[in-house]
Amino acid sequence: MTALSPRFNALPTAIKWMVYALLGILLLTIVQSIGATDKLTSAPISREMLRWSLPVLLAGLGGLFADRAGVVNIGLEGMMILGMWFGAWGALEYGPWAGVVIGTVGGAAGGLLHALATVTFGVDQIISGVAINILAPAGTRYLSQEVFGSPTQSPRTTGIGDWDVPFLAGGSIFGWDSPDILLTVANWNWWFVSDVADFSRGLLRGTSILAIIAVALVPISAWVLWRTRFGLRLRISGEQPQAGESQGVNIYAYKYAAVIISGALAGLGGVVISSPELSGQFLEGNSGGRGFIGLAAVIFGNWRPLGILLGALLYGYVFGLDLKDLDGTASHALLLLNAIALGGVAAWAITRRRATDGVLAGLLAVGALIWWLASETVPGWWSNILPYVVVLLVLVFFAQRLREPAAIGQAYRRGGS
Amino acid sequence: MRRILMTLAAPLGALLLTLIISSLALWAFGSNPWAAYGDMLGHAAKLDTQVDIWNRATPLYLSAIAASIGFRMNLFNIGVEGQYFLAALVAAQVGGLVSLPQVLHIAVIFLVAMAVGGAWAGLAGVLNVTRGINVVISTIMLNFIAVSGLAAWWITAWQAELGEGESLSATNLGTTPIHDSGLLPHITGFVETFTGDIRDNNPVSGMLVVALLVGIGYHVLLNRTTFGFDLRSSGMNPFAARAGGVPPKRMIVVAMILSGAVAGLVGLVEVFEIGKFRPNQIQGLGFAGIGVALLGRNSPLGMAFAALLFGFLDISSVILQQTGTASREIVVIMQGILLLAAVVAYEVVRRIKIREEARATAEALAQGVAA
């Protein structure tokens, strides 16, 4: 896609991504027209996509900060669980906004623990992460039992509310109901145009404040990491800590800051899970491994915020579609999309003279196509694992093109070489 | 003597810290820590509770060995969870379908379990050496694919056929029951020759013997064979090992397959106990095994103690629920804190040792120069 033309590449990032998004919806519209379903571009699906992508997005951004400072954080899952519990407890005890703050702080505390173990004591980063993933659910289980009277769940919580965008999605301004332009366009039933309107409307109507905060954190993270002195120093800690040290950067402090931010973001992801946006209560096991998926989104997104957003949205799309697709026809249509994507990978690999990759992707594409032709619906387990299969395939075909921070996973000692 | 003290300092310090923190946690919510610990230890003194602890420690120990084979090579096989789940399911299904003489029948179940576990872990190894995919990431993905994907699919596909007029219930849910010839015998009778009588419904799993054999085999493999030497040296210094003629790619694949093969045994404890694979087969043994391996520092003996300790804590949670002296969840907290405290303590002790060695060398050199 990036090879289209130099002039396209010169466009601002935001416009390029809008073009990509339109192309994505176009592809969905085409697939939708072939496979007998009308769900792929509908507003409820785009809304589900956004909701379910939020925890993964926030965990992914958390993983980004830690990785960029050279600390692998597989404890994201545990920190997310801390955020879930403290978010629910804070919301029940002091109100929804306090829940957001307390949950974030809870996640940050998990990050502090990880920083203490890995940066100060030099414990292997994977080991510390595994230990935190065991400790955090244990701690919240105990706290739940003692505070809520049940080890697995809390009472229902209240959220911080949601918002309709005026004019585009009919939100009201000072009590005056603005026109719902996207709904009007969606009702025209024009091929593709109405699909875009309907899909966008799902994102802009009834959008929770938490979703707005989470999505806003994508450009904010990019700005902090690439446009501030703090970000530069944080990244040098993950690329060339010795070089940073020689320039007088306190590497320990930046690693600490990065891992605490990482925990805070994962904690906020947990807050989203236990807020009414998703579960509406703390429920054990409701993190559902989304911290790990966030970790995968970081790799999928090649350690860049927009890439992570894309990975999270893909996950949210597949997951949300499955929830709203009781007869399995829409998920079935996705198989065709898988086949097309794999075919694209095969073509790409062959132009790059990578025969093995081309053949492998081609075979998988044919397999997906045959499956699509030979079946009417897909089983539920397939939709459950599709996000993981996609990540694994992306790694299989593109691992060599990904670039991780140079000093990731390495223990750093001040004054060591 | 000093060396032994240093080695013991870390686990004992971690244990002390764990007791302090969990006592605070108990006291903060109005429970009496001493009463809780007293209940836990008091029950552990009973023979029947000990049997429970052994039966719980057995899969934990196997799972820990599986994880530690990878850890020794700095390969973080986080995927024991998916490997054992998938392996137990396929082995139970195959065991339920075939009918063979006893020894052969049991051997088939073992082989299938080890092959499935080995293949699933080996896949992560192959992806690592051919595509450069980090084992941590690929095994996490493969866990999800195994448990929520393949296993979920096969559990429904392989549900045992129901008899006339029978409906699906808790008793007939699961794969086709394995004929008695395929079930590893209990060793209750053997154990009772040394102890008092054990309750009839509380048999000692024969997998305990298997776990001990695997532990001994692991020790011999690691310390008495060339392969074990290559494994350890690849973990300590991959560049030196490569220069010494150890093929790094083959070592990675072989270590992963071996790790997965041992992981395949973990779920068999329950399969032999129940006689089939049920959808509610115990999960989480893979992650707990990683904890046990870390606590036992990847050493066969250390992991055995750690498995018993975790087994004791797991069983204590049931005891606490019965007596009601404290909330049973405190036990999971103790495991978590113990683990984190232990890995920190090991690292601190390791650094102190290195510093002392450096000082001793410096002194020896200084004396040499002076003389």
PDB file of C-alpha atoms in Angstrom, chain A residues 14-255:
ATOM      1  CA  ALA A  14      -4.373  11.361   9.223  1.00  0.00           C
ATOM      2  CA  ILE A  15      -5.517  11.608   5.583  1.00  0.00           C
ATOM      3  CA  LYS A  16      -3.575   8.494   4.578  1.00  0.00           C
ATOM      4  CA  TRP A  17      -5.260   6.511   7.349  1.00  0.00           C
ATOM      5  CA  MET A  18      -8.670   7.806   6.311  1.00  0.00           C
ATOM      6  CA  VAL A  19      -7.971   6.485   2.821  1.00  0.00           C
ATOM      7  CA  TYR A  20      -6.945   3.133   4.300  1.00  0.00           C
ATOM      8  CA  ALA A  21     -10.134   3.077   6.395  1.00  0.00           C
ATOM      9  CA  LEU A  22     -12.280   3.792   3.318  1.00  0.00           C
ATOM     10  CA  LEU A  23     -10.487   1.024   1.410  1.00  0.00           C
ATOM     11  CA  GLY A  24     -11.150  -1.317   4.339  1.00  0.00           C
ATOM     12  CA  ILE A  25     -14.861  -0.492   4.330  1.00  0.00           C
ATOM     13  CA  LEU A  26     -14.929  -0.875   0.532  1.00  0.00           C
ATOM     14  CA  LEU A  27     -13.462  -4.363   0.892  1.00  0.00           C
ATOM     15  CA  LEU A  28     -16.031  -5.196   3.577  1.00  0.00           C
ATOM     16  CA  THR A  29     -18.821  -3.884   1.339  1.00  0.00           C
ATOM     17  CA  ILE A  30     -17.660  -6.058  -1.550  1.00  0.00           C
ATOM     18  CA  VAL A  31     -17.368  -9.149   0.649  1.00  0.00           C
ATOM     19  CA  GLN A  32     -20.768  -8.337   2.146  1.00  0.00           C
ATOM     20  CA  SER A  33     -22.347  -8.156  -1.301  1.00  0.00           C
ATOM     21  CA  ILE A  34     -20.957 -11.567  -2.246  1.00  0.00           C
ATOM     22  CA  GLY A  35     -21.672 -13.354   1.022  1.00  0.00           C
ATOM     23  CA  ALA A  36     -25.334 -13.058   1.901  1.00  0.00           C
ATOM     24  CA  THR A  37     -25.168 -10.791   4.951  1.00  0.00           C
ATOM     25  CA  ASP A  38     -25.754  -7.135   5.733  1.00  0.00           C
ATOM     26  CA  LYS A  39     -23.974  -7.021   9.062  1.00  0.00           C
ATOM     27  CA  LEU A  40     -20.366  -6.369   8.074  1.00  0.00           C
ATOM     28  CA  THR A  41     -20.719  -2.595   7.649  1.00  0.00           C
ATOM     29  CA  SER A  42     -23.632  -1.960  10.004  1.00  0.00           C
ATOM     30  CA  ALA A  43     -23.585   0.557  12.861  1.00  0.00           C
ATOM     31  CA  PRO A  44     -24.063  -2.017  15.660  1.00  0.00           C
ATOM     32  CA  ILE A  45     -20.988  -3.888  14.451  1.00  0.00           C
ATOM     33  CA  SER A  46     -18.750  -0.832  14.292  1.00  0.00           C
ATOM     34  CA  ARG A  47     -19.948   0.079  17.761  1.00  0.00           C
ATOM     35  CA  GLU A  48     -19.095  -3.411  19.074  1.00  0.00           C
ATOM     36  CA  MET A  49     -15.733  -3.177  17.317  1.00  0.00           C
ATOM     37  CA  LEU A  50     -14.893   0.052  19.137  1.00  0.00           C
ATOM     38  CA  ARG A  51     -16.064  -1.241  22.534  1.00  0.00           C
ATOM     39  CA  TRP A  52     -14.139  -4.496  22.433  1.00  0.00           C
ATOM     40  CA  SER A  53     -11.016  -2.944  20.974  1.00  0.00           C
ATOM     41  CA  LEU A  54     -10.607  -0.518  23.898  1.00  0.00           C
ATOM     42  CA  PRO A  55      -8.985  -2.836  26.487  1.00  0.00           C
ATOM     43  CA  VAL A  56      -6.666  -4.251  23.830  1.00  0.00           C
ATOM     44  CA  LEU A  57      -5.786  -0.759  22.605  1.00  0.00           C
ATOM     45  CA  LEU A  58      -4.983   0.481  26.102  1.00  0.00           C
ATOM     46  CA  ALA A  59      -2.983  -2.624  27.009  1.00  0.00           C
ATOM     47  CA  GLY A  60      -1.196  -2.289  23.683  1.00  0.00           C
ATOM     48  CA  LEU A  61      -0.277   1.340  24.333  1.00  0.00           C
ATOM     49  CA  GLY A  62       0.914   0.213  27.750  1.00  0.00           C
ATOM     50  CA  GLY A  63       3.064  -2.443  26.129  1.00  0.00           C
ATOM     51  CA  LEU A  64       4.371   0.174  23.715  1.00  0.00           C
ATOM     52  CA  PHE A  65       5.668   2.451  26.488  1.00  0.00           C
ATOM     53  CA  ALA A  66       7.381  -0.399  28.335  1.00  0.00           C
ATOM     54  CA  ASP A  67       8.858  -1.987  25.209  1.00  0.00           C
ATOM     55  CA  ARG A  68      10.113   1.346  23.921  1.00  0.00           C
ATOM     56  CA  ALA A  69      12.038   1.727  27.182  1.00  0.00           C
ATOM     57  CA  GLY A  70      13.446  -1.779  26.714  1.00  0.00           C
ATOM     58  CA  VAL A  71      11.335  -3.542  29.355  1.00  0.00           C
ATOM     59  CA  VAL A  72       9.149  -6.419  28.171  1.00  0.00           C
ATOM     60  CA  ASN A  73       5.875  -6.286  30.087  1.00  0.00           C
ATOM     61  CA  ILE A  74       4.021  -9.567  29.878  1.00  0.00           C
ATOM     62  CA  GLY A  75       2.505  -8.581  33.231  1.00  0.00           C
ATOM     63  CA  LEU A  76       0.031  -6.388  31.313  1.00  0.00           C
ATOM     64  CA  GLU A  77      -2.673  -8.970  31.900  1.00  0.00           C
ATOM     65  CA  GLY A  78      -2.136  -8.834  35.656  1.00  0.00           C
ATOM     66  CA  MET A  79      -2.050  -5.040  35.684  1.00  0.00           C
ATOM     67  CA  MET A  80      -5.265  -5.015  33.689  1.00  0.00           C
ATOM     68  CA  ILE A  81      -6.870  -7.260  36.305  1.00  0.00           C
ATOM     69  CA  LEU A  82      -5.745  -4.830  39.033  1.00  0.00           C
ATOM     70  CA  GLY A  83      -7.337  -2.020  37.008  1.00  0.00           C
ATOM     71  CA  MET A  84     -10.554  -4.023  36.719  1.00  0.00           C
ATOM     72  CA  TRP A  85     -10.839  -4.561  40.446  1.00  0.00           C
ATOM     73  CA  PHE A  86      -9.747  -1.149  41.631  1.00  0.00           C
ATOM     74  CA  GLY A  87     -11.821   0.506  38.917  1.00  0.00           C
ATOM     75  CA  ALA A  88     -14.948  -1.303  40.077  1.00  0.00           C
ATOM     76  CA  TRP A  89     -14.182  -0.704  43.753  1.00  0.00           C
ATOM     77  CA  GLY A  90     -13.448   2.998  43.208  1.00  0.00           C
ATOM     78  CA  ALA A  91     -16.602   3.451  41.148  1.00  0.00           C
ATOM     79  CA  LEU A  92     -18.748   1.752  43.805  1.00  0.00           C
ATOM     80  CA  GLU A  93     -17.129   3.572  46.689  1.00  0.00           C
ATOM     81  CA  TYR A  94     -16.487   7.087  45.390  1.00  0.00           C
ATOM     82  CA  GLY A  95     -18.288   7.415  42.043  1.00  0.00           C
ATOM     83  CA  PRO A  96     -17.486   6.643  38.403  1.00  0.00           C
ATOM     84  CA  TRP A  97     -14.758   9.235  37.790  1.00  0.00           C
ATOM     85  CA  ALA A  98     -12.948   8.198  40.964  1.00  0.00           C
ATOM     86  CA  GLY A  99     -13.191   4.636  39.662  1.00  0.00           C
ATOM     87  CA  VAL A 100     -11.314   5.639  36.533  1.00  0.00           C
ATOM     88  CA  VAL A 101      -8.568   7.292  38.569  1.00  0.00           C
ATOM     89  CA  ILE A 102      -8.302   4.554  41.209  1.00  0.00           C
ATOM     90  CA  GLY A 103      -8.298   1.783  38.613  1.00  0.00           C
ATOM     91  CA  THR A 104      -5.547   3.524  36.680  1.00  0.00           C
ATOM     92  CA  VAL A 105      -3.530   3.958  39.862  1.00  0.00           C
ATOM     93  CA  GLY A 106      -4.071   0.277  40.678  1.00  0.00           C
ATOM     94  CA  GLY A 107      -2.620  -0.711  37.321  1.00  0.00           C
ATOM     95  CA  ALA A 108       0.237   1.743  37.830  1.00  0.00           C
ATOM     96  CA  ALA A 109       0.998   0.053  41.168  1.00  0.00           C
ATOM     97  CA  GLY A 110       1.405  -3.227  39.289  1.00  0.00           C
ATOM     98  CA  GLY A 111       3.746  -1.405  36.907  1.00  0.00           C
ATOM     99  CA  LEU A 112       5.743  -0.074  39.852  1.00  0.00           C
ATOM    100  CA  LEU A 113       6.138  -3.624  41.165  1.00  0.00           C
ATOM    101  CA  HIS A 114       7.382  -4.786  37.762  1.00  0.00           C
ATOM    102  CA  ALA A 115       9.804  -1.851  37.572  1.00  0.00           C
ATOM    103  CA  LEU A 116      11.078  -2.559  41.067  1.00  0.00           C
ATOM    104  CA  ALA A 117      11.742  -6.216  40.236  1.00  0.00           C
ATOM    105  CA  THR A 118      13.241  -5.741  36.780  1.00  0.00           C
ATOM    106  CA  VAL A 119      15.010  -2.368  36.934  1.00  0.00           C
ATOM    107  CA  THR A 120      16.171  -2.199  40.548  1.00  0.00           C
ATOM    108  CA  PHE A 121      16.652  -5.903  41.277  1.00  0.00           C
ATOM    109  CA  GLY A 122      17.465  -7.006  37.735  1.00  0.00           C
ATOM    110  CA  VAL A 123      15.030  -9.951  37.731  1.00  0.00           C
ATOM    111  CA  ASP A 124      14.419 -11.376  34.268  1.00  0.00           C
ATOM    112  CA  GLN A 125      11.580  -9.390  32.699  1.00  0.00           C
ATOM    113  CA  ILE A 126       9.580 -12.405  31.555  1.00  0.00           C
ATOM    114  CA  ILE A 127       9.863 -14.049  34.969  1.00  0.00           C
ATOM    115  CA  SER A 128       8.717 -10.933  36.803  1.00  0.00           C
ATOM    116  CA  GLY A 129       5.839 -10.544  34.344  1.00  0.00           C
ATOM    117  CA  VAL A 130       4.733 -14.145  34.874  1.00  0.00           C
ATOM    118  CA  ALA A 131       4.902 -13.662  38.646  1.00  0.00           C
ATOM    119  CA  ILE A 132       2.746 -10.526  38.421  1.00  0.00           C
ATOM    120  CA  ASN A 133       0.235 -12.372  36.256  1.00  0.00           C
ATOM    121  CA  ILE A 134      -0.062 -14.979  39.009  1.00  0.00           C
ATOM    122  CA  LEU A 135      -0.077 -12.489  41.892  1.00  0.00           C
ATOM    123  CA  ALA A 136      -2.595  -9.967  40.532  1.00  0.00           C
ATOM    124  CA  PRO A 137      -5.609 -12.287  40.077  1.00  0.00           C
ATOM    125  CA  ALA A 138      -4.784 -13.840  43.456  1.00  0.00           C
ATOM    126  CA  GLY A 139      -4.798 -10.440  45.126  1.00  0.00           C
ATOM    127  CA  THR A 140      -8.032  -9.284  43.511  1.00  0.00           C
ATOM    128  CA  ARG A 141      -9.689 -12.595  44.392  1.00  0.00           C
ATOM    129  CA  TYR A 142      -8.821 -12.122  48.045  1.00  0.00           C
ATOM    130  CA  LEU A 143      -9.842  -8.456  48.049  1.00  0.00           C
ATOM    131  CA  SER A 144     -13.095  -9.354  46.294  1.00  0.00           C
ATOM    132  CA  GLN A 145     -13.925 -11.968  48.871  1.00  0.00           C
ATOM    133  CA  GLU A 146     -13.211  -9.604  51.744  1.00  0.00           C
ATOM    134  CA  VAL A 147     -14.721  -6.422  50.255  1.00  0.00           C
ATOM    135  CA  PHE A 148     -17.568  -7.609  48.000  1.00  0.00           C
ATOM    136  CA  GLY A 149     -18.262 -10.862  49.828  1.00  0.00           C
ATOM    137  CA  SER A 150     -17.721 -12.927  46.686  1.00  0.00           C
ATOM    138  CA  PRO A 151     -14.326 -13.965  45.314  1.00  0.00           C
ATOM    139  CA  THR A 152     -15.388 -13.584  41.705  1.00  0.00           C
ATOM    140  CA  GLN A 153     -17.635 -10.555  41.329  1.00  0.00           C
ATOM    141  CA  SER A 154     -18.628  -7.097  42.506  1.00  0.00           C
ATOM    142  CA  PRO A 155     -22.039  -5.353  42.478  1.00  0.00           C
ATOM    143  CA  ARG A 156     -22.984  -3.404  39.337  1.00  0.00           C
ATOM    144  CA  THR A 157     -21.089  -0.187  38.717  1.00  0.00           C
ATOM    145  CA  THR A 158     -22.092   3.041  37.031  1.00  0.00           C
ATOM    146  CA  GLY A 159     -20.129   4.571  34.160  1.00  0.00           C
ATOM    147  CA  ILE A 160     -18.966   8.071  33.328  1.00  0.00           C
ATOM    148  CA  GLY A 161     -21.479   8.376  30.513  1.00  0.00           C
ATOM    149  CA  ASP A 162     -21.489   8.656  26.761  1.00  0.00           C
ATOM    150  CA  TRP A 163     -21.934  11.231  24.046  1.00  0.00           C
ATOM    151  CA  ASP A 164     -23.527  11.598  20.580  1.00  0.00           C
ATOM    152  CA  VAL A 165     -21.560  13.699  18.101  1.00  0.00           C
ATOM    153  CA  PRO A 166     -23.725  16.673  16.992  1.00  0.00           C
ATOM    154  CA  PHE A 167     -24.714  17.016  13.308  1.00  0.00           C
ATOM    155  CA  LEU A 168     -22.992  13.815  12.189  1.00  0.00           C
ATOM    156  CA  ALA A 169     -24.803  11.462  14.569  1.00  0.00           C
ATOM    157  CA  GLY A 170     -27.636  13.645  15.868  1.00  0.00           C
ATOM    158  CA  GLY A 171     -26.221  14.679  19.250  1.00  0.00           C
ATOM    159  CA  SER A 172     -27.819  17.621  21.017  1.00  0.00           C
ATOM    160  CA  ILE A 173     -26.198  21.004  21.652  1.00  0.00           C
ATOM    161  CA  PHE A 174     -27.565  22.805  24.740  1.00  0.00           C
ATOM    162  CA  GLY A 175     -30.786  20.905  24.492  1.00  0.00           C
ATOM    163  CA  TRP A 176     -31.278  21.431  20.731  1.00  0.00           C
ATOM    164  CA  ASP A 177     -31.284  18.177  18.739  1.00  0.00           C
ATOM    165  CA  SER A 178     -28.987  18.573  15.761  1.00  0.00           C
ATOM    166  CA  PRO A 179     -29.762  16.747  12.499  1.00  0.00           C
ATOM    167  CA  ASP A 180     -28.501  13.165  12.185  1.00  0.00           C
ATOM    168  CA  ILE A 181     -26.705  13.496   8.843  1.00  0.00           C
ATOM    169  CA  LEU A 182     -25.080  10.032   8.794  1.00  0.00           C
ATOM    170  CA  LEU A 183     -28.421   8.359   9.509  1.00  0.00           C
ATOM    171  CA  THR A 184     -29.949  10.214   6.552  1.00  0.00           C
ATOM    172  CA  VAL A 185     -27.139   9.076   4.263  1.00  0.00           C
ATOM    173  CA  ALA A 186     -27.282   5.517   5.609  1.00  0.00           C
ATOM    174  CA  ASN A 187     -30.998   5.401   4.777  1.00  0.00           C
ATOM    175  CA  TRP A 188     -30.372   6.282   1.119  1.00  0.00           C
ATOM    176  CA  ASN A 189     -29.147   2.699   0.706  1.00  0.00           C
ATOM    177  CA  TRP A 190     -26.499   3.631  -1.859  1.00  0.00           C
ATOM    178  CA  TRP A 191     -23.906   0.942  -2.312  1.00  0.00           C
ATOM    179  CA  PHE A 192     -20.720   1.747  -0.356  1.00  0.00           C
ATOM    180  CA  VAL A 193     -21.726   5.393   0.426  1.00  0.00           C
ATOM    181  CA  SER A 194     -24.454   4.374   2.840  1.00  0.00           C
ATOM    182  CA  ASP A 195     -22.207   1.620   4.168  1.00  0.00           C
ATOM    183  CA  VAL A 196     -19.542   4.175   5.088  1.00  0.00           C
ATOM    184  CA  ALA A 197     -22.154   6.409   6.723  1.00  0.00           C
ATOM    185  CA  ASP A 198     -23.681   3.584   8.748  1.00  0.00           C
ATOM    186  CA  PHE A 199     -20.328   2.215   9.847  1.00  0.00           C
ATOM    187  CA  SER A 200     -19.106   5.675  10.913  1.00  0.00           C
ATOM    188  CA  ARG A 201     -22.350   6.409  12.723  1.00  0.00           C
ATOM    189  CA  GLY A 202     -21.784   3.391  14.969  1.00  0.00           C
ATOM    190  CA  LEU A 203     -18.555   4.998  16.122  1.00  0.00           C
ATOM    191  CA  LEU A 204     -19.985   8.470  16.688  1.00  0.00           C
ATOM    192  CA  ARG A 205     -23.321   7.776  18.377  1.00  0.00           C
ATOM    193  CA  GLY A 206     -23.495   6.695  22.011  1.00  0.00           C
ATOM    194  CA  THR A 207     -19.726   6.838  22.222  1.00  0.00           C
ATOM    195  CA  SER A 208     -18.565   6.455  25.801  1.00  0.00           C
ATOM    196  CA  ILE A 209     -16.284   9.071  27.291  1.00  0.00           C
ATOM    197  CA  LEU A 210     -13.852   6.248  28.109  1.00  0.00           C
ATOM    198  CA  ALA A 211     -13.672   5.371  24.408  1.00  0.00           C
ATOM    199  CA  ILE A 212     -12.930   8.998  23.546  1.00  0.00           C
ATOM    200  CA  ILE A 213     -10.165   9.111  26.166  1.00  0.00           C
ATOM    201  CA  ALA A 214      -8.696   5.810  24.940  1.00  0.00           C
ATOM    202  CA  VAL A 215      -8.657   6.801  21.286  1.00  0.00           C
ATOM    203  CA  ALA A 216      -7.256  10.244  22.156  1.00  0.00           C
ATOM    204  CA  LEU A 217      -4.396   8.464  23.911  1.00  0.00           C
ATOM    205  CA  VAL A 218      -3.179   7.156  20.538  1.00  0.00           C
ATOM    206  CA  PRO A 219      -2.023  10.541  19.166  1.00  0.00           C
ATOM    207  CA  ILE A 220      -1.030  11.620  22.681  1.00  0.00           C
ATOM    208  CA  SER A 221       1.251   8.576  23.038  1.00  0.00           C
ATOM    209  CA  ALA A 222       2.744   9.226  19.618  1.00  0.00           C
ATOM    210  CA  TRP A 223       3.343  12.855  20.528  1.00  0.00           C
ATOM    211  CA  VAL A 224       4.902  12.021  23.898  1.00  0.00           C
ATOM    212  CA  LEU A 225       7.170   9.323  22.505  1.00  0.00           C
ATOM    213  CA  TRP A 226       8.345  11.068  19.318  1.00  0.00           C
ATOM    214  CA  ARG A 227       7.901  14.797  19.901  1.00  0.00           C
ATOM    215  CA  THR A 228       9.052  15.413  23.466  1.00  0.00           C
ATOM    216  CA  ARG A 229      12.388  15.272  25.229  1.00  0.00           C
ATOM    217  CA  PHE A 230      10.879  12.808  27.711  1.00  0.00           C
ATOM    218  CA  GLY A 231       9.943  10.498  24.835  1.00  0.00           C
ATOM    219  CA  LEU A 232      13.348  10.715  23.204  1.00  0.00           C
ATOM    220  CA  ARG A 233      15.055   9.786  26.455  1.00  0.00           C
ATOM    221  CA  LEU A 234      12.548   7.025  27.082  1.00  0.00           C
ATOM    222  CA  ARG A 235      13.264   5.562  23.658  1.00  0.00           C
ATOM    223  CA  ILE A 236      17.037   5.796  24.049  1.00  0.00           C
ATOM    224  CA  SER A 237      16.588   3.654  27.203  1.00  0.00           C
ATOM    225  CA  GLY A 238      15.170   0.948  24.975  1.00  0.00           C
ATOM    226  CA  GLU A 239      17.577   1.322  22.067  1.00  0.00           C
ATOM    227  CA  GLN A 240      21.002   2.286  23.386  1.00  0.00           C
ATOM    228  CA  PRO A 241      20.894   2.713  27.154  1.00  0.00           C
ATOM    229  CA  GLN A 242      24.694   3.034  27.416  1.00  0.00           C
ATOM    230  CA  ALA A 243      24.670   5.841  24.857  1.00  0.00           C
ATOM    231  CA  GLY A 244      21.916   7.573  26.820  1.00  0.00           C
ATOM    232  CA  GLU A 245      23.870   7.114  30.034  1.00  0.00           C
ATOM    233  CA  SER A 246      26.938   8.749  28.468  1.00  0.00           C
ATOM    234  CA  GLN A 247      24.758  11.758  27.677  1.00  0.00           C
ATOM    235  CA  GLY A 248      23.724  12.036  31.304  1.00  0.00           C
ATOM    236  CA  VAL A 249      20.268  10.445  30.967  1.00  0.00           C
ATOM    237  CA  ASN A 250      19.108   8.688  34.128  1.00  0.00           C
ATOM    238  CA  ILE A 251      18.108   5.433  32.403  1.00  0.00           C
ATOM    239  CA  TYR A 252      16.668   3.890  35.588  1.00  0.00           C
ATOM    240  CA  ALA A 253      14.290   6.819  36.047  1.00  0.00           C
ATOM    241  CA  TYR A 254      13.038   6.595  32.459  1.00  0.00           C
ATOM    242  CA  LYS A 255      12.557   2.851  32.653  1.00  0.00           C
TER     243      LYS A 255
END
